[in-house]
Structure formats: structure tokens, C-alpha cells
Coordinates of C-alpha atoms in Angstrom, one line a residue:
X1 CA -13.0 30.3 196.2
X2 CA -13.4 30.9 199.8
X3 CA -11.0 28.9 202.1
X4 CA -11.7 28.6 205.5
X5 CA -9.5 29.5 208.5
X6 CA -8.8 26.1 209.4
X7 CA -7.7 25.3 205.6
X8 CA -5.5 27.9 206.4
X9 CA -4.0 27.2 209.6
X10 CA -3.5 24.2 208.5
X11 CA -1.0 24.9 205.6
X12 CA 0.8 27.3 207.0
X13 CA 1.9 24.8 209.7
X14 CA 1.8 21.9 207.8
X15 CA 3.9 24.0 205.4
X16 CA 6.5 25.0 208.1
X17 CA 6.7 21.1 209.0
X18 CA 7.2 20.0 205.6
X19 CA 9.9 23.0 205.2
X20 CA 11.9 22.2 208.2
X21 CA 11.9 19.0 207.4
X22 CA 13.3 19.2 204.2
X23 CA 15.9 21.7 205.3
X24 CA 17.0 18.8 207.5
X25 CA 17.3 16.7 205.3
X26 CA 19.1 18.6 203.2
X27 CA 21.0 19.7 205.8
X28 CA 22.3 16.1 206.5
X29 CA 22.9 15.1 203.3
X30 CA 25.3 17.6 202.0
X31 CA 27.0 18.6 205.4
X32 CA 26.7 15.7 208.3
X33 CA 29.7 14.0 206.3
X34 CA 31.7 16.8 206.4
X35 CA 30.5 17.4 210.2
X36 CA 31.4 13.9 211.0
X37 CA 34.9 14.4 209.3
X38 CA 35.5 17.5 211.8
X39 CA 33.9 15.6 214.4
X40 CA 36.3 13.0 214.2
X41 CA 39.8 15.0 213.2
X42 CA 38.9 16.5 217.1
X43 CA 38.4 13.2 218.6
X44 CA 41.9 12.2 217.0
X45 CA 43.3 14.9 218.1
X46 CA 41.6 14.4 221.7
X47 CA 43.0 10.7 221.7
X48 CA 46.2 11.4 220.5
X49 CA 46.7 14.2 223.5
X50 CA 45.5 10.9 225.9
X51 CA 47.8 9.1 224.9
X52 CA 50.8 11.4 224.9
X53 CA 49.6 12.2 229.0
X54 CA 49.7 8.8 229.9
X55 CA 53.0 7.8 228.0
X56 CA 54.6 10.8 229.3
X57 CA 53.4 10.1 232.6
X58 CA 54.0 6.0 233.0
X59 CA 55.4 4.8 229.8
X60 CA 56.1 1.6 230.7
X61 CA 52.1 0.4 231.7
X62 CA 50.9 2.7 228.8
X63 CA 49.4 -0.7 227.1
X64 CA 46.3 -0.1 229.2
X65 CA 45.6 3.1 228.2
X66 CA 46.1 2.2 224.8
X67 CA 43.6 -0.8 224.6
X68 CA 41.3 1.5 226.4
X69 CA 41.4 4.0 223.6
X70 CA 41.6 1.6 220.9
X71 CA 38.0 -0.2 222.7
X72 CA 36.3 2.9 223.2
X73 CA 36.6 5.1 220.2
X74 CA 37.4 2.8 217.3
X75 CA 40.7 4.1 216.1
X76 CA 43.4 2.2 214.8
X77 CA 46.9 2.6 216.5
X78 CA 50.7 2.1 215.3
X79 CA 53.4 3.3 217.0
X80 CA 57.0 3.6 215.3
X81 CA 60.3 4.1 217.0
X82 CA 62.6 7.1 215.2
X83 CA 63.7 4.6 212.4
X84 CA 60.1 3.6 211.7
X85 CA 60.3 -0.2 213.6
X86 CA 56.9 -0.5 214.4
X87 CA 57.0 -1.3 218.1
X88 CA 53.6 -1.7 218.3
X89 CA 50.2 -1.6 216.2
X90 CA 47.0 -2.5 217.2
X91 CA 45.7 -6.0 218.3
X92 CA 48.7 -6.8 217.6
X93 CA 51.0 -6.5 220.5
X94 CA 53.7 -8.3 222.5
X95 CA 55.4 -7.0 225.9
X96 CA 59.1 -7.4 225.7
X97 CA 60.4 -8.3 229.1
X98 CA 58.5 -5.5 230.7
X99 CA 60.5 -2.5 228.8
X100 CA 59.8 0.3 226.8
X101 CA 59.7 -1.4 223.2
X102 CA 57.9 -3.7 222.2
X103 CA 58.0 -6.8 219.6
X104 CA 56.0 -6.9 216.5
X105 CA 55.6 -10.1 214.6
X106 CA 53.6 -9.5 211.4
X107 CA 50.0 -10.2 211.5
X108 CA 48.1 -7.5 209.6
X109 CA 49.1 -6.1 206.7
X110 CA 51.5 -3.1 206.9
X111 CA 50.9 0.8 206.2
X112 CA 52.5 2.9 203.6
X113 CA 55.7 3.3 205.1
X114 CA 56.7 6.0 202.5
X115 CA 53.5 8.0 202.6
X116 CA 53.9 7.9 206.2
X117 CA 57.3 9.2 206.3
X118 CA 56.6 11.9 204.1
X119 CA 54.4 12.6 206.4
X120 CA 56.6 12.4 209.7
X121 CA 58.7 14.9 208.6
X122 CA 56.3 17.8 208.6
X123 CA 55.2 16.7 212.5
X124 CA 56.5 18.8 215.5
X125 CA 56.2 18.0 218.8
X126 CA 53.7 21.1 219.2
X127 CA 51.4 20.1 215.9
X128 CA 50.5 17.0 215.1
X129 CA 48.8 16.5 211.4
X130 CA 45.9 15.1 210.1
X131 CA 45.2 14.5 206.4
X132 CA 42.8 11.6 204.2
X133 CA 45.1 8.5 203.2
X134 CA 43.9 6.5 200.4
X135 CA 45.9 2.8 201.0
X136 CA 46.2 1.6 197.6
X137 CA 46.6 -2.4 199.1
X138 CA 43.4 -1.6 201.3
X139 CA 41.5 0.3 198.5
X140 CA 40.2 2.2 201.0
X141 CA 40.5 5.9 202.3
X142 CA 41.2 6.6 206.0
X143 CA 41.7 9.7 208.2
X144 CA 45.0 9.9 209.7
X145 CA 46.9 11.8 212.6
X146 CA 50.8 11.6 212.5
X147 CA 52.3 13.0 216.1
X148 CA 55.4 12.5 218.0
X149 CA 55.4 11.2 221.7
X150 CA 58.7 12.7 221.8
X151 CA 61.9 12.5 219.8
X152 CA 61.9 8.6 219.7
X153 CA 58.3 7.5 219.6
X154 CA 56.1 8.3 216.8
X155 CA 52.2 8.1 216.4
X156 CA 49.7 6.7 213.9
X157 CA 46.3 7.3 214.0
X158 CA 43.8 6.0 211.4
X159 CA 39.9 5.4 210.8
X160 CA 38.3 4.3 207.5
X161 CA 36.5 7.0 205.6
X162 CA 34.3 4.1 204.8
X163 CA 33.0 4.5 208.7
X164 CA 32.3 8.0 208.7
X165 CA 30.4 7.5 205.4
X166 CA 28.2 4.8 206.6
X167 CA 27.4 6.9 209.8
X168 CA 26.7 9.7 208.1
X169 CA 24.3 7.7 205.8
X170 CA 22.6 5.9 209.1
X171 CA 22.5 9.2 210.1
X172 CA 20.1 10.4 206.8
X173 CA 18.5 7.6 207.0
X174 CA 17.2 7.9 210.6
X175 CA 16.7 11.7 209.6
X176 CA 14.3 10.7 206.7
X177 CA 12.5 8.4 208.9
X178 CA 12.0 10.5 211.9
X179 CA 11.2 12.9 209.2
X180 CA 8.4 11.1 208.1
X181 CA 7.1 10.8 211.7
X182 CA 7.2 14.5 212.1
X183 CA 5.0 15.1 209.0
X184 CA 2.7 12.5 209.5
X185 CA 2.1 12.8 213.4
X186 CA 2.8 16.7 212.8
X187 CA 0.2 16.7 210.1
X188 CA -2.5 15.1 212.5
X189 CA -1.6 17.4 215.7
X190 CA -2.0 20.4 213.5
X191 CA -5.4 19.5 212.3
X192 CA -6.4 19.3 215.6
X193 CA -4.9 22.0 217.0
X194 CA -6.1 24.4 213.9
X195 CA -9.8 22.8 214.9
X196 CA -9.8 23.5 218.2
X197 CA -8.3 27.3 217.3
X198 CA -11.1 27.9 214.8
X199 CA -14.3 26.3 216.6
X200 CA -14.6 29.0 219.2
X201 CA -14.2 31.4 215.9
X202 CA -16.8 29.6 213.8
X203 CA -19.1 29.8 217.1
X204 CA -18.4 33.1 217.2
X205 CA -19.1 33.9 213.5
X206 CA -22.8 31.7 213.8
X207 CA -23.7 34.2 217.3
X208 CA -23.2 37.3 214.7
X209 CA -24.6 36.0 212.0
X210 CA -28.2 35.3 214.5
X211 CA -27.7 38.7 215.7
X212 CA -27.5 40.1 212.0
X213 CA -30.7 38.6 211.5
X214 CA -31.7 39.8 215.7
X215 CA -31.7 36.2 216.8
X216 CA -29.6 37.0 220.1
X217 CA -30.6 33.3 221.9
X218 CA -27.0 32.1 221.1
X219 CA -24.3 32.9 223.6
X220 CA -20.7 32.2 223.6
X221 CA -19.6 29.6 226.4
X222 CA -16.4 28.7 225.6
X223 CA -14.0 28.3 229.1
X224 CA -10.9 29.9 227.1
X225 CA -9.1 33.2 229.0
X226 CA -7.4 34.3 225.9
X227 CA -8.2 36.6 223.5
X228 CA -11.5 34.3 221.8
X229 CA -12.3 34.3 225.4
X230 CA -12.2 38.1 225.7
X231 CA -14.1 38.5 221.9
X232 CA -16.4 36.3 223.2
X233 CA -17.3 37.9 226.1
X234 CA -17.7 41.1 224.4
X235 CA -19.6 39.4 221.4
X236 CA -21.9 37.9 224.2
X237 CA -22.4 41.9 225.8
X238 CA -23.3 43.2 222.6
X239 CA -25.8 40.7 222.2
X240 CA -27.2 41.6 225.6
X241 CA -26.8 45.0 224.5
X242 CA -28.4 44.5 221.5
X243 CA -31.0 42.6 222.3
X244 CA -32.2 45.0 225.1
X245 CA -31.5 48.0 222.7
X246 CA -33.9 46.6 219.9
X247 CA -36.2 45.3 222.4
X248 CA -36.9 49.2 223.9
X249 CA -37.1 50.4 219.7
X250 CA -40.0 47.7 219.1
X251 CA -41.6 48.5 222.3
X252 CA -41.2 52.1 221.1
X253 CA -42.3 51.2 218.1
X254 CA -45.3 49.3 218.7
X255 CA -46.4 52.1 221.3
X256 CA -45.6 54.5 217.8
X257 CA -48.2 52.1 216.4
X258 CA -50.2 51.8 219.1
X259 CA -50.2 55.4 219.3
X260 CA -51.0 56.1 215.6
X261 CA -53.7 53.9 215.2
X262 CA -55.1 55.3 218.3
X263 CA -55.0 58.8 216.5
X264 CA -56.3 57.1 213.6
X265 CA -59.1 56.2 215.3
X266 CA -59.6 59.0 216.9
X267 CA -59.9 61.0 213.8
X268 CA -62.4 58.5 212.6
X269 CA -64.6 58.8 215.2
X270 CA -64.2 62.8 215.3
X271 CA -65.0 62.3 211.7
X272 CA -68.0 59.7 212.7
X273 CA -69.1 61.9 215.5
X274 CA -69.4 65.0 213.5
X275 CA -71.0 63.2 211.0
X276 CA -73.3 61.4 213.2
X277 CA -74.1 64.4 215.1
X278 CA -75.0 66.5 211.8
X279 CA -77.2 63.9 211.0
X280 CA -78.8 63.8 214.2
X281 CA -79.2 67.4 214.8
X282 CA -80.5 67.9 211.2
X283 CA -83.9 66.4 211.5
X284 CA -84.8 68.5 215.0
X285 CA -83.4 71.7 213.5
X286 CA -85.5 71.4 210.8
X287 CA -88.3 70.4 212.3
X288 CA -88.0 73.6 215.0
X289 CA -87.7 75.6 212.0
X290 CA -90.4 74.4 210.0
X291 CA -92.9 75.0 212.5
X292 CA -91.0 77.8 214.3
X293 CA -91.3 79.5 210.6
X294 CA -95.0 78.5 210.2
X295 CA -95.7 80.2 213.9
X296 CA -93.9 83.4 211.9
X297 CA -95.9 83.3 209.4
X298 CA -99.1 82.9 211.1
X299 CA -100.2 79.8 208.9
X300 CA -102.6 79.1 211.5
X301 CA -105.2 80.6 213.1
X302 CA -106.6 78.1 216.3
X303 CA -105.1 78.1 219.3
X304 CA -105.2 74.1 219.2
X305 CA -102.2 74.1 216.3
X306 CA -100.1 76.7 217.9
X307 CA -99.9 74.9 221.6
X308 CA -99.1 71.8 218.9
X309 CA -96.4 73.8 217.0
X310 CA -94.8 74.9 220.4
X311 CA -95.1 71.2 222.1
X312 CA -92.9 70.1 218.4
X313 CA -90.6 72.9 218.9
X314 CA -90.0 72.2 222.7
X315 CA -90.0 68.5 222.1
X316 CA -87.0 68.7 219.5
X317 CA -85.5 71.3 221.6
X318 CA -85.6 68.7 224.7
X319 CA -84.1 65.9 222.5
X320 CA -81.6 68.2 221.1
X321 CA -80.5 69.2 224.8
X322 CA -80.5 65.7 225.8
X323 CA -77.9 64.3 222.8
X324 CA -75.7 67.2 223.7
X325 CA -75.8 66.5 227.5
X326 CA -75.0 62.4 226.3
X327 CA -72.0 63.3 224.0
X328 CA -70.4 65.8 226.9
X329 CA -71.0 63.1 229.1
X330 CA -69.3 60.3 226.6
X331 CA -66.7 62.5 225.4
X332 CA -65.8 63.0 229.4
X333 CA -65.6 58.8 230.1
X334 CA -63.8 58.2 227.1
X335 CA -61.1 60.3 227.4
X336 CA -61.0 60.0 231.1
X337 CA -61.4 63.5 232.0
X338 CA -63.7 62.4 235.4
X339 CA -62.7 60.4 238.9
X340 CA -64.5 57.5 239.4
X341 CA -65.9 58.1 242.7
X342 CA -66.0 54.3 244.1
X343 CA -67.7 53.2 247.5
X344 CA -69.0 50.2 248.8
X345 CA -72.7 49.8 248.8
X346 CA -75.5 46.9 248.4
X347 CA -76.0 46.3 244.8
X348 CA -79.6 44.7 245.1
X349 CA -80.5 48.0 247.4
X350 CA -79.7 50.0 244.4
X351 CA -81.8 47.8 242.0
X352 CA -84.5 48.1 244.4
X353 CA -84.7 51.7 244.5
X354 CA -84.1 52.6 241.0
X355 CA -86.7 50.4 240.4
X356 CA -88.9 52.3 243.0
X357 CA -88.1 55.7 241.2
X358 CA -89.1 54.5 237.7
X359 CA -92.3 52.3 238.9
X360 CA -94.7 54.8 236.6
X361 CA -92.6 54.9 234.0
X362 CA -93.2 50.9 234.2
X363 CA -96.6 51.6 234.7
X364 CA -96.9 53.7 231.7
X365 CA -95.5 51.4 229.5
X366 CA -97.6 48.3 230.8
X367 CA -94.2 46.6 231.3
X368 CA -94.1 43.8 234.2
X369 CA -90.9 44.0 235.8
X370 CA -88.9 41.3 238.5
X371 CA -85.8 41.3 240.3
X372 CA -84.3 38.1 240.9
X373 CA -81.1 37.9 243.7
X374 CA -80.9 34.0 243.8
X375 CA -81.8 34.9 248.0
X376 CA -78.7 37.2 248.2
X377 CA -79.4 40.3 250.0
X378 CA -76.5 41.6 251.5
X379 CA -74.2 41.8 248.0
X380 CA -71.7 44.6 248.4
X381 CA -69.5 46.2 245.7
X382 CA -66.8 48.4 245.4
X383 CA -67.8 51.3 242.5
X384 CA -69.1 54.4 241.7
X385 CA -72.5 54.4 242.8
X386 CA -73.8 57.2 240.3
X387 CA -72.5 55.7 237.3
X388 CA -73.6 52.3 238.4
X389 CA -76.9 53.4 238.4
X390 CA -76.6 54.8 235.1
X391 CA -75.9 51.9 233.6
X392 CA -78.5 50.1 235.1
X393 CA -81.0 52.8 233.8
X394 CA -79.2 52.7 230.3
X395 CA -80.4 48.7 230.1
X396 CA -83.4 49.6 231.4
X397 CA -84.6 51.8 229.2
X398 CA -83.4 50.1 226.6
X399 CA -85.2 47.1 227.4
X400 CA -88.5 49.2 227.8
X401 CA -88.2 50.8 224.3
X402 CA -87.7 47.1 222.7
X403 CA -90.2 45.0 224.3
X404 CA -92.8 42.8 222.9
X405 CA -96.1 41.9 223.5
X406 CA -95.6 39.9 227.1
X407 CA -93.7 43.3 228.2
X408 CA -91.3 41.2 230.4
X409 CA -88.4 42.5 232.2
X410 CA -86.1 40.7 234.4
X411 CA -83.2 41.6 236.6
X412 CA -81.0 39.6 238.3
X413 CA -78.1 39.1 240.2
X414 CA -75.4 36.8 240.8
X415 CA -72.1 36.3 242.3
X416 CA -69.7 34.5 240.1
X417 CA -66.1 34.7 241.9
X418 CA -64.7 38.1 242.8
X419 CA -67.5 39.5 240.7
X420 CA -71.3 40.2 240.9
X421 CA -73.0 40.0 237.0
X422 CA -76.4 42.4 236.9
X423 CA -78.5 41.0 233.8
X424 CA -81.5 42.8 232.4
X425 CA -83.6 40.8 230.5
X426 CA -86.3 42.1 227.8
X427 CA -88.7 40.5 226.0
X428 CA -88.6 41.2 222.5
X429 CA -87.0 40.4 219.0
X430 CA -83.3 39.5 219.3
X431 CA -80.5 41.3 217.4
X432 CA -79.3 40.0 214.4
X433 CA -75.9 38.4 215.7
X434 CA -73.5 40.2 212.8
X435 CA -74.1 43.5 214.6
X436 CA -73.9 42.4 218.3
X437 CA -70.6 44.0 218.2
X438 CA -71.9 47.1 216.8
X439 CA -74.6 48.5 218.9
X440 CA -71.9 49.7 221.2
X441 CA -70.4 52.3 219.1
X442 CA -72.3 55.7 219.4
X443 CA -75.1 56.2 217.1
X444 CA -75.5 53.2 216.2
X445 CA -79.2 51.7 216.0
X446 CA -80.6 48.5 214.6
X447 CA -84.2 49.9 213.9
X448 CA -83.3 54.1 213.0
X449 CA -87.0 53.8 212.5
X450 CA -88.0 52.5 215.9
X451 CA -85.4 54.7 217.7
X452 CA -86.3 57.8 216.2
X453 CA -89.9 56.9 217.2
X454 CA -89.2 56.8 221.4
X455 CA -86.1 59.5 221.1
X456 CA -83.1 57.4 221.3
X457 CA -80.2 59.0 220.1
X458 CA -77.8 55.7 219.7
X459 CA -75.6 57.2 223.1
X460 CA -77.0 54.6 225.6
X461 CA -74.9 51.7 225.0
X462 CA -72.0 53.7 224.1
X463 CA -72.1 55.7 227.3
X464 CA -72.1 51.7 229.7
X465 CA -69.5 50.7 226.9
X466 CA -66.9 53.6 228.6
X467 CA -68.5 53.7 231.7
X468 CA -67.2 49.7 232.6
X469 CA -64.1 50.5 230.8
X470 CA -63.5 53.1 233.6
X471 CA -63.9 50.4 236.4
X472 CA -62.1 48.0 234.4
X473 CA -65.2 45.4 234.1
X474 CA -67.0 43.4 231.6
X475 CA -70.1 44.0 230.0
X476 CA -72.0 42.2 227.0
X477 CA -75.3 40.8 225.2
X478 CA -77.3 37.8 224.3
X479 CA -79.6 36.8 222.0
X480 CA -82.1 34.5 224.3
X481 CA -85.1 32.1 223.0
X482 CA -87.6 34.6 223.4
X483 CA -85.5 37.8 224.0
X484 CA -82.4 40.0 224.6
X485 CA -80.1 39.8 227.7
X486 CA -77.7 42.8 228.6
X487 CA -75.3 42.3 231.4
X488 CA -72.5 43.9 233.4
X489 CA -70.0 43.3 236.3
X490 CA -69.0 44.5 239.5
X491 CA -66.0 43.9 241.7
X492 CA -67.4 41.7 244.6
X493 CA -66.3 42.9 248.4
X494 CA -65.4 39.8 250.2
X495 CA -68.1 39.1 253.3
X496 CA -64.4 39.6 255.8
X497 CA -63.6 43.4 254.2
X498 CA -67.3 44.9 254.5
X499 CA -66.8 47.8 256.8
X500 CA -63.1 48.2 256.9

């Protein structure tokens, strides 16, 4: 069974109280009788010195002294003359005429007279002699001093054992109660001073137990400059400590992560791209094969079908050049390899003028196409101008290879905070909304059957994916009523920076 610190602290000082206080009593019981016999022999002895000064030094107004003694410390007094007259005893006392002796008329009942003759003749003027009397008329014990004052005046000292006794008992009694105040009152300062020892402990014991489980909120804030002070300060630093340490590991960590999934992904799409690629290149290879084969062979004989085999072979080759020239230029924006070569120029001036440069391509395809700039002319941006473009011709074509009947395309351009947004806007089917997150990864194509019909090679989108990635911009798609709008942004320069 686990006991607590507190438990603890508790009995062992509780114990020490309830040790010492039966020592004490112990103590008293068996000895403070005896001590109180010694005490008093001295104080005999003391008083019977007093009294021996002041007779010697004015025996004849010695009475004075002698009440005073007999008042203050409670000792009965007899004084004999060499034949053992009692010349005085006390309270009971009559001056004669002013001289030395005095006249005793019986009042009291009188001592042993042979006991204390016996014990007359062993005094000496030097060494006076105390033993315990037992008065057989009294039926009491007393302690007695015998001394001479000189050769003519002998001393009797007495107190009743029966005094001592019941002091000593008083005595045990007030010990036992006092005692009992010392284990009861001792009992409740311990068990507060044990809590208040143990709290800053148990406070310390809940901080490690969060930080064993890397919960390193909890501090220590106990105002103590001991040694819990000191552990808790250090406690409170390894927490710190801790807590920043573990912090760097996950951050490390999670970059780890970061980092191996990155790889991970990057192996998929070398994996993807390899296979992508194989598939792509397959069908033109063997197309220029077949027919560069059938031009071996001579399998035809018309001039007509060998200008067609070379326009098949020169067709594949030029869409075989182009995929490779749109991966190099992927693979180079994806892994950051180029500058972005940012300026500030008029956005709608470079609609305007790529749509001047492709007006037969327009043409060719029948396809009726607006620019809209909500009365904005002067909208400048801060990018690179070549790749701009490029993704503005990436939407374009792809809107001319998807349109529908109406062949509708619209531009526009708008300024939405610190941005500019460039929509292009086809008429046309919409894309099934499960793979609107798809058709940015390279290769990918909705219709394989449609794309491989105008050339696409599934790069486009990829290619305005990583190119606003590079400027750090958004791009996206949306499936309208009657058609498909793509989108991009542009960082905005404010009207007050153009030119500087």
C-alpha cells in the first residue's frame, strides 16, 4: 500500500510528540518526587544557613527573620537550648523581657524528643543533618534538618513528606494535562505544517507527470527560496527546455514527413510521367514507323500517297517535338530551376495583342471572341510578362479546342483588391465536377478521344498549374450554365506605385 508523504510526515512528528510526551510523563512520575526531596533538603539547608547569619549577627531581633522564613518557605521551626528546653517553636512564640530565650507555653503537640536527640548528637557546628522522620503521634513522615547555632542553641527543621507528595502529584497532573495540549494542538500544527511541506511537492510531481505525457502548460509558482523553490525552478527550465527541445524534433519531424511524402510523390509522378510519356509517344512512333516502313517498302506507287505518308510522319514528328518541348518546360517550373522575370505592364494591352497575334487562328476556327475590362484601361501588374502570356494562350487554346456550336469566347478582367482575375470563358459542355481537380495534373484529359483529335498532349493546364505557383497566385475553373470558365490572378500595382 502506497502511503503518501504527508501520511508520513505526519507520523513521524506526531510520533516524536507522542514520545516526548510520554517520556515526560514518565519522567515525572518516577523522579519529580525524588527531585522535589533534593530540592527541598537544599532549601533546608539554605534556610537553616539564614538563620544561623542573622542569629549570629543580631540574636536578640532574630524573631523577624524567623517569621520571615517560616512565611515564605513553609518550614516548620523549633529551636532548643543545650538541655533540649524548647525556647521557641513556630507560631508559637513569646519574647521574654527582651532577652535571648524565650518562653514556650504548650500549644502544639511536641516532637520526638528522643529521636531528636539521637539525632543531635551526630550534628557539628560545620554539618548539619537531614534525614525522613516518621512522627508516630502525627502518623505522618517529615523531612528534617538538625543544626547547631552554636554550642547552646540547637535547630529543628521539618516539612511533611505529605507536601512534597502532593506537589509532586500536582506537578503530574499538570504535566499530563499540558501533555494532552501538546498532542492535540501538536497533532493539528503538524498536519498543517506536513501540508504545506508536501503541496509544493505534490505540485511538483502533477508538472512531471504532464511533462511525461509532453503536456508542459503547468509551471511551478510557488514564492518559496528553499530547496522546493530551487527544484522548482529547475523543474520549470526543464520544461522550457523540453518543451522547445520536442518542439524542434516534431518540426523536424513533420519536415521528415513533409519531406518523404514529397519524395513519395515525386516518385509517383516520375513513375506517372514515364508512364504517361510512353503512352503518349507510343501511338506517334508507331505511326512514323508504319508509314515510314511503308515509304521503305514502296507500298505505293502515286506521288499523292507519298506527300500523305511524309505530311503523317512530319505531323507526328511535330507533336512529338512539341510534348517534349512542354515536359522540359514543366519539369523546369516545377522544380524551380527558372527566375521569374517580373515587370510591370498593362494587363488588358497584353490581352489585346495576344488576341491580335492569334486573330486567324480565331478566324479559322469560326470562333467569335470579346474582351471585356468593366472600362478599365490602364490595369498594371507586377509579373513575368512571358509566362503571363502563356497562360493566357494555354486558356485560350483550350477554350478553342472545346467549343460548341455558338463558338463563344469571352475574356475579362477585373480588379478584386490587390489582385486583377483574367477569366476566359468558352462555350461548350461543362466538366463533370468529380474531376475538376484533376485536369490539372499532367496528361490528364476528360475526352482522350477529343484530345488526341486537335493534338493536345494533357501539358496545358499542368504547365498554368506551376506557372501561378511560381508567382504565388490563384488559379481555378467553373462549370457555367452554358459553359466552362478558367481563371487566374495577378498582383495589382496600386495607381500611387506605377512608375516608381
Amino acid at each position: 500500500m502506497k502511503i503518501s508523504l504527508k501520511t508520513k510526515l505526519f507520523s513521524a512528528y506526531f510520533g516524536l510528540i507522542l514520545i516526548f510526551v510520554t517520556i515526560s510523563l514518565v519522567l515525572s512520575s518516577t523522579l519529580l518526587e525524588k527531585y522535589y526531596y533534593s530540592k527541598k533538603e537544599d532549601s533546608m539547608l539554605q534556610t537553616f544557613y539564614s538563620i544561623r547569619e542573622a542569629y549570629v549577627a543580631d540574636p536578640d531581633n532574630v524573631l523577624i527573620d524567623l517569621e520571615k522564613i517560616e512565611n515564605l518557605r513553609g518550614i516548620g521551626l523549633t529551636i532548643f537550648d543545650k538541655d533540649f528546653n524548647i525556647i521557641y517553636q513556630s507560631r508559637q512564640r513569646v519574647m521574654n523581657n527582651g532577652v535571648r530565650r524565650f518562653r514556650f507555653e504548650p500549644k502544639e503537640p511536641v516532637p520526638d524528643f528522643e529521636v531528636i536527640k539521637r539525632n543531635f548528637s551526630k550534628v557539628t557546628m560545620d554539618k548539619p543533618i537531614i534525614d525522613n522522620r516518621f512522627d508516630k503521634r502525627m502518623e505522618s513522615s517529615f523531612v528534617s534538618l538538625y543544626g547547631k547555632l552554636d554550642d547552646n542553641v540547637l535547630v529543628y527543621l521539618g516539612t511533611p513528606v505529605a507536601a512534597i507528595q502532593e506537589s509532586a502529584k500536582i506537578a503530574v497532573r499538570f504535566y499530563v494535562f499540558t501533555g494532552i495540549f501538546m498532542v492535540i494542538f501538536g497533532g493539528i500544527f503538524i498536519y498543517l505544517l506536513s501540508r504545506r511541506l508536501t503541496k509544493p511537492i505534490i505540485k511538483l510531481n502533477e508538472i512531471a507527470k504532464r511533462m511525461a505525457v509532453l503536456d508542459f502548460q503547468e509551471k511551478f509558482d510557488g514564492k518559496v527560496s528553499d530547496e522546493i523553490g530551487t527544484l522548482g525552478e529547475s523543474i520549470n527550465s526543464l520544461s522550457t527546455q523540453l518543451e522547445q527541445s520536442i518542439g524542434e524534433l516534431k518540426a523536424a519531424n513533420q519536415k521528415l514527413i513533409e519531406d518523404i511524402e514529397k519524395e513519395r510523390k515525386i516518385d509517383e509522378m516520375r513513375k506517372g510521367f514515364i508512364s504517361n510519356v510512353s503512352h503518349e509517344l507510343k501511338t506517334p512512333i508507331a505511326l512514323i514507323q508504319g508509314y515510314a516502313e511503308g515509304l521503305k517498302l514502296n507500298i505505293i506507287d502515286d506521288e499523292e500517297n507519298k506527300n500523305y505518308y511524309c505530311e503523317v510522319i512530319i505531323d507526328e514528328a511535330n507533336k512529338m517535338n512539341n510534348m517534349v518541348r512542354k515536359l522540359l518546360q514543366l519539369s523546369e517550373l516545377e522544380f524551380n530551376s527558372i527566375a521569374l522575370d517580373k515587370e510591370e505592364f498593362c494587363i488588358c494591352e497584353l490581352i489585346r495583342n495576344l488576341l491580335k497575334k492569334n486573330s486567324l487562328l480565331f478566324s479559322e476556327k469560326e470562333a467569335k471572341v470579346n474582351f471585356y475590362n468593366n472600362g478599365l484601361e490602364n490595369i498594371r501588374i507586377y509579373a513575368d510578362y512571358y509566362f503571363t502570356e502563356q497562360v493566357l494562350m494555354n486558356y485560350l487554346n483550350n477554350a478553342l479546342n472545346h467549343l460548341d456550336d455558338r463558338k463563344k469566347i469571352d475574356i475579362t478582367a477585373e480588379v478584386l483588391g490587390n489582385k486583377v482575375r483574367v477569366g476566359v470563358y468558352n462555350s461548350g459542355e461543362k466538366i463533370p465536377e468529380e474531376v475538376l481537380e484533376n485536369i490539372w495534373q499532367s496528361f490528364y484529359k476528360v475526352d482522350k478521344a477529343r484530345t488526341r483529335a486537335y493534338g493536345g498532349t494533357g501539358l496545358g493546364l499542368s504547365i498554368v498549374k506551376a506557372i501561378q505557383k511560381a508567382h504565388n497566385n490563384e488559379y481555378g475553373v467553373e462549370n457555367k450554365p452554358d459553359g466552362v470558365l478558367f481563371w487566374f490572378e495577378c498582383d495589382l500595382v496600386p495607381l500611387d506605385q506605377i512608375g516608381n
